[in-house]
mmCIF file of C-alpha atoms in Angstrom:
data_model
loop_
_atom_site.group_PDB
_atom_site.id
_atom_site.type_symbol
_atom_site.label_atom_id
_atom_site.label_comp_id
_atom_site.label_asym_id
_atom_site.label_seq_id
_atom_site.Cartn_x
_atom_site.Cartn_y
_atom_site.Cartn_z
ATOM 1 C CA UNK F 91 91.289 38.681 49.970
ATOM 2 C CA UNK F 92 92.221 42.363 49.565
ATOM 3 C CA UNK F 93 90.295 44.668 47.236
ATOM 4 C CA UNK F 94 89.822 41.979 44.558
ATOM 5 C CA UNK F 95 90.992 41.465 41.028
ATOM 6 C CA UNK F 96 91.352 38.377 38.882
ATOM 7 C CA UNK F 97 93.326 35.388 40.009
ATOM 8 C CA UNK F 98 96.056 33.930 37.895
ATOM 9 C CA UNK F 99 95.208 30.517 36.495
ATOM 10 C CA UNK F 100 95.629 28.037 39.316
ATOM 11 C CA UNK F 101 95.713 24.285 38.941
ATOM 12 C CA UNK F 102 93.874 23.178 42.098
ATOM 13 C CA UNK F 103 95.637 19.811 41.905
ATOM 14 C CA UNK F 104 98.945 21.563 42.622
ATOM 15 C CA UNK F 105 97.699 23.127 45.847
ATOM 16 C CA UNK F 106 98.909 21.233 48.935
ATOM 17 C CA UNK F 107 96.274 18.966 50.420
ATOM 18 C CA UNK F 108 93.680 19.638 47.705
ATOM 19 C CA UNK F 109 92.189 16.804 45.704
ATOM 20 C CA UNK F 110 90.287 17.422 42.523
ATOM 21 C CA UNK F 111 86.670 16.393 42.846
ATOM 22 C CA UNK F 112 84.463 14.976 40.123
ATOM 23 C CA UNK F 113 83.333 17.608 37.649
ATOM 24 C CA UNK F 114 85.867 20.364 38.287
ATOM 25 C CA UNK F 115 87.975 22.216 40.803
ATOM 26 C CA UNK F 116 87.268 21.918 44.519
ATOM 27 C CA UNK F 117 84.384 24.032 45.814
ATOM 28 C CA UNK F 118 86.732 25.875 48.166
ATOM 29 C CA UNK F 119 88.780 27.204 45.234
ATOM 30 C CA UNK F 120 85.666 28.254 43.308
ATOM 31 C CA UNK F 121 84.212 29.886 46.419
ATOM 32 C CA UNK F 122 87.416 31.851 47.029
ATOM 33 C CA UNK F 123 87.478 32.975 43.404
ATOM 34 C CA UNK F 124 83.842 34.096 43.641
ATOM 35 C CA UNK F 125 84.547 36.151 46.779
ATOM 36 C CA UNK F 126 87.563 37.742 45.114
ATOM 37 C CA UNK F 127 85.536 38.743 42.050
ATOM 38 C CA UNK F 128 82.927 40.473 44.245
ATOM 39 C CA UNK F 129 85.479 42.493 46.233
ATOM 40 C CA UNK F 130 85.536 45.681 44.072
ATOM 41 C CA UNK F 131 81.771 46.058 44.546
ATOM 42 C CA UNK F 132 82.138 45.378 48.272
ATOM 43 C CA UNK F 133 84.944 47.942 48.598
ATOM 44 C CA UNK F 134 82.822 50.642 46.956
ATOM 45 C CA UNK F 135 79.887 49.739 49.214
ATOM 46 C CA UNK F 136 82.162 50.110 52.269
ATOM 47 C CA UNK F 137 83.360 53.503 50.980
ATOM 48 C CA UNK F 138 79.746 54.658 50.695
ATOM 49 C CA UNK F 139 78.849 53.334 54.141
ATOM 50 C CA UNK F 140 81.847 55.014 55.804
ATOM 51 C CA UNK F 141 81.078 58.319 54.140
ATOM 52 C CA UNK F 142 77.403 58.026 55.144
ATOM 53 C CA UNK F 143 78.403 57.275 58.736
ATOM 54 C CA UNK F 144 80.272 60.604 58.698
ATOM 55 C CA UNK F 145 77.444 62.648 57.156
ATOM 56 C CA UNK F 146 78.697 62.569 53.565
ATOM 57 C CA UNK F 147 77.720 60.794 50.386
ATOM 58 C CA UNK F 148 79.818 59.427 47.552
ATOM 59 C CA UNK F 149 78.460 62.171 45.279
ATOM 60 C CA UNK F 150 81.001 65.022 45.324
ATOM 61 C CA UNK F 151 83.153 63.286 47.945
ATOM 62 C CA UNK F 152 86.891 63.818 47.477
ATOM 63 C CA UNK F 153 88.380 60.330 47.494
ATOM 64 C CA UNK F 154 92.092 59.584 47.286
ATOM 65 C CA UNK F 155 93.081 56.160 45.961
ATOM 66 C CA UNK F 156 96.503 54.997 47.139
ATOM 67 C CA UNK F 157 98.266 52.351 45.065
ATOM 68 C CA UNK F 158 96.562 51.429 41.784
ATOM 69 C CA UNK F 159 98.860 48.569 40.716
ATOM 70 C CA UNK F 160 98.132 44.857 41.018
ATOM 71 C CA UNK F 161 101.121 44.078 43.222
ATOM 72 C CA UNK F 162 103.028 46.202 45.708
ATOM 73 C CA UNK F 163 106.184 47.971 44.555
ATOM 74 C CA UNK F 164 105.705 47.282 40.841
ATOM 75 C CA UNK F 165 104.258 49.256 37.925
ATOM 76 C CA UNK F 166 102.177 46.308 36.678
ATOM 77 C CA UNK F 167 98.507 47.250 36.658
ATOM 78 C CA UNK F 168 97.348 44.083 34.886
ATOM 79 C CA UNK F 169 94.468 42.652 36.883
ATOM 80 C CA UNK F 170 94.362 45.499 39.399
ATOM 81 C CA UNK F 171 90.916 46.037 40.940
ATOM 82 C CA UNK F 172 91.619 49.791 41.064
ATOM 83 C CA UNK F 173 90.098 50.394 37.616
ATOM 84 C CA UNK F 174 86.757 48.805 38.524
ATOM 85 C CA UNK F 175 86.683 50.521 41.918
ATOM 86 C CA UNK F 176 87.456 53.891 40.304
ATOM 87 C CA UNK F 177 84.769 53.347 37.672
ATOM 88 C CA UNK F 178 82.166 52.551 40.336
ATOM 89 C CA UNK F 179 83.124 55.583 42.437
ATOM 90 C CA UNK F 180 83.124 57.907 39.420
ATOM 91 C CA UNK F 181 79.682 56.608 38.421
ATOM 92 C CA UNK F 182 78.539 57.499 41.942
ATOM 93 C CA UNK F 183 79.726 61.076 41.460
ATOM 94 C CA UNK F 184 82.930 60.966 43.511
ATOM 95 C CA UNK F 185 85.803 63.334 42.768
ATOM 96 C CA UNK F 186 88.812 61.045 42.590
ATOM 97 C CA UNK F 187 92.532 61.581 42.798
ATOM 98 C CA UNK F 188 95.211 58.953 43.132
ATOM 99 C CA UNK F 189 98.772 58.466 44.188
ATOM 100 C CA UNK F 190 101.016 55.664 43.053
ATOM 101 C CA UNK F 191 104.798 56.076 42.838
ATOM 102 C CA UNK F 192 104.876 53.618 39.919
ATOM 103 C CA UNK F 193 102.026 55.044 37.798
ATOM 104 C CA UNK F 194 102.576 58.576 36.445
ATOM 105 C CA UNK F 195 99.260 58.737 34.503
ATOM 106 C CA UNK F 196 96.029 56.826 35.047
ATOM 107 C CA UNK F 197 92.877 56.794 32.932
ATOM 108 C CA UNK F 198 90.528 54.055 34.183
ATOM 109 C CA UNK F 199 87.811 53.484 31.617
ATOM 110 C CA UNK F 200 89.178 56.353 29.548
ATOM 111 C CA UNK F 201 88.570 58.925 32.295
ATOM 112 C CA UNK F 202 91.658 60.777 33.468
ATOM 113 C CA UNK F 203 92.127 60.791 37.233
ATOM 114 C CA UNK F 204 94.466 63.496 38.569
ATOM 115 C CA UNK F 205 97.635 62.323 40.282
ATOM 116 C CA UNK F 206 98.395 63.764 43.728
ATOM 117 C CA UNK F 207 101.960 64.967 44.141
ATOM 118 C CA UNK F 208 102.058 64.248 47.860
ATOM 119 C CA UNK F 209 100.007 61.442 49.402
ATOM 120 C CA UNK F 210 100.078 63.151 52.828
ATOM 121 C CA UNK F 211 98.767 66.487 51.543
ATOM 122 C CA UNK F 212 96.138 64.779 49.410
ATOM 123 C CA UNK F 213 95.019 62.587 52.336
ATOM 124 C CA UNK F 214 94.617 65.664 54.537
ATOM 125 C CA UNK F 215 92.205 67.281 52.053
ATOM 126 C CA UNK F 216 90.321 64.128 51.008
ATOM 127 C CA UNK F 217 87.029 63.137 52.573
ATOM 128 C CA UNK F 218 88.243 59.534 52.449
ATOM 129 C CA UNK F 219 91.544 57.857 51.600
ATOM 130 C CA UNK F 220 91.311 54.349 50.163
ATOM 131 C CA UNK F 221 94.453 52.226 50.466
ATOM 132 C CA UNK F 222 94.349 49.704 47.613
ATOM 133 C CA UNK F 223 98.026 48.755 47.437
ATOM 134 C CA UNK F 224 100.553 49.125 50.248
ATOM 135 C CA UNK F 225 103.691 50.266 48.429
ATOM 136 C CA UNK F 226 106.766 50.337 50.677
ATOM 137 C CA UNK F 227 107.146 54.121 50.236
ATOM 138 C CA UNK F 228 103.868 54.799 52.041
ATOM 139 C CA UNK F 229 104.181 55.990 55.630
ATOM 140 C CA UNK F 230 101.020 54.280 56.838
ATOM 141 C CA UNK F 231 101.118 55.778 60.341
ATOM 142 C CA UNK F 232 101.506 59.279 58.896
ATOM 143 C CA UNK F 233 98.775 58.744 56.313
ATOM 144 C CA UNK F 234 96.418 57.459 58.996
ATOM 145 C CA UNK F 235 97.111 60.561 61.087
ATOM 146 C CA UNK F 236 96.504 62.945 58.149
ATOM 147 C CA UNK F 237 93.408 61.336 56.657
ATOM 148 C CA UNK F 238 90.000 62.139 58.179
ATOM 149 C CA UNK F 239 88.847 58.669 57.015
ATOM 150 C CA UNK F 240 91.126 55.860 55.881
ATOM 151 C CA UNK F 241 89.878 52.531 54.545
ATOM 152 C CA UNK F 242 92.661 49.934 54.472
ATOM 153 C CA UNK F 243 91.870 47.115 52.040
ATOM 154 C CA UNK F 244 95.133 45.302 52.802
ATOM 155 C CA UNK F 245 95.043 45.132 56.594
ATOM 156 C CA UNK F 246 98.486 46.725 56.934
ATOM 157 C CA UNK F 247 97.867 49.945 58.853
ATOM 158 C CA UNK F 248 98.666 50.078 62.577
ATOM 159 C CA UNK F 249 95.887 48.634 64.742
ATOM 160 C CA UNK F 250 93.100 51.137 65.287
ATOM 161 C CA UNK F 251 94.530 53.650 62.789
ATOM 162 C CA UNK F 252 92.095 52.918 59.969
ATOM 163 C CA UNK F 253 88.905 51.160 59.009
ATOM 164 C CA UNK F 254 89.542 47.739 57.515
ATOM 165 C CA UNK F 255 87.631 45.432 55.227
#
């Protein structure tokens, strides 16, 4: 499901092969929606576990967030899980930076997060790089080589190059 975020309104009756059951949408649709809503918390838990596995904690960890928009290659942040993930990491004491070619300034929850000029340089100095949105401009092989720890929430990095959800 990726790193989460709200679903657009979906009429389950328009999905191929899905019949509406008595009392509401099919359980499969509700279950998928529930999983999707829990993903930001799961992503932050995975970040903490990866850092712990490498002798670090979230507190004072330098974490680079790559791609803070809702969809790849757009500036639309509406519904992006990046804000909730950033809020959770900041509450845990992380030192965040971000890179997104479509977002020049970002203040999740009113807290300014510094923008990295170069994703490769920022990844090299971060304790962990968190790929939230795979914009086409990202050289995923190069970022994987530069980053000490890379968590790919989209499953798009070359096999074995990063940790995946």
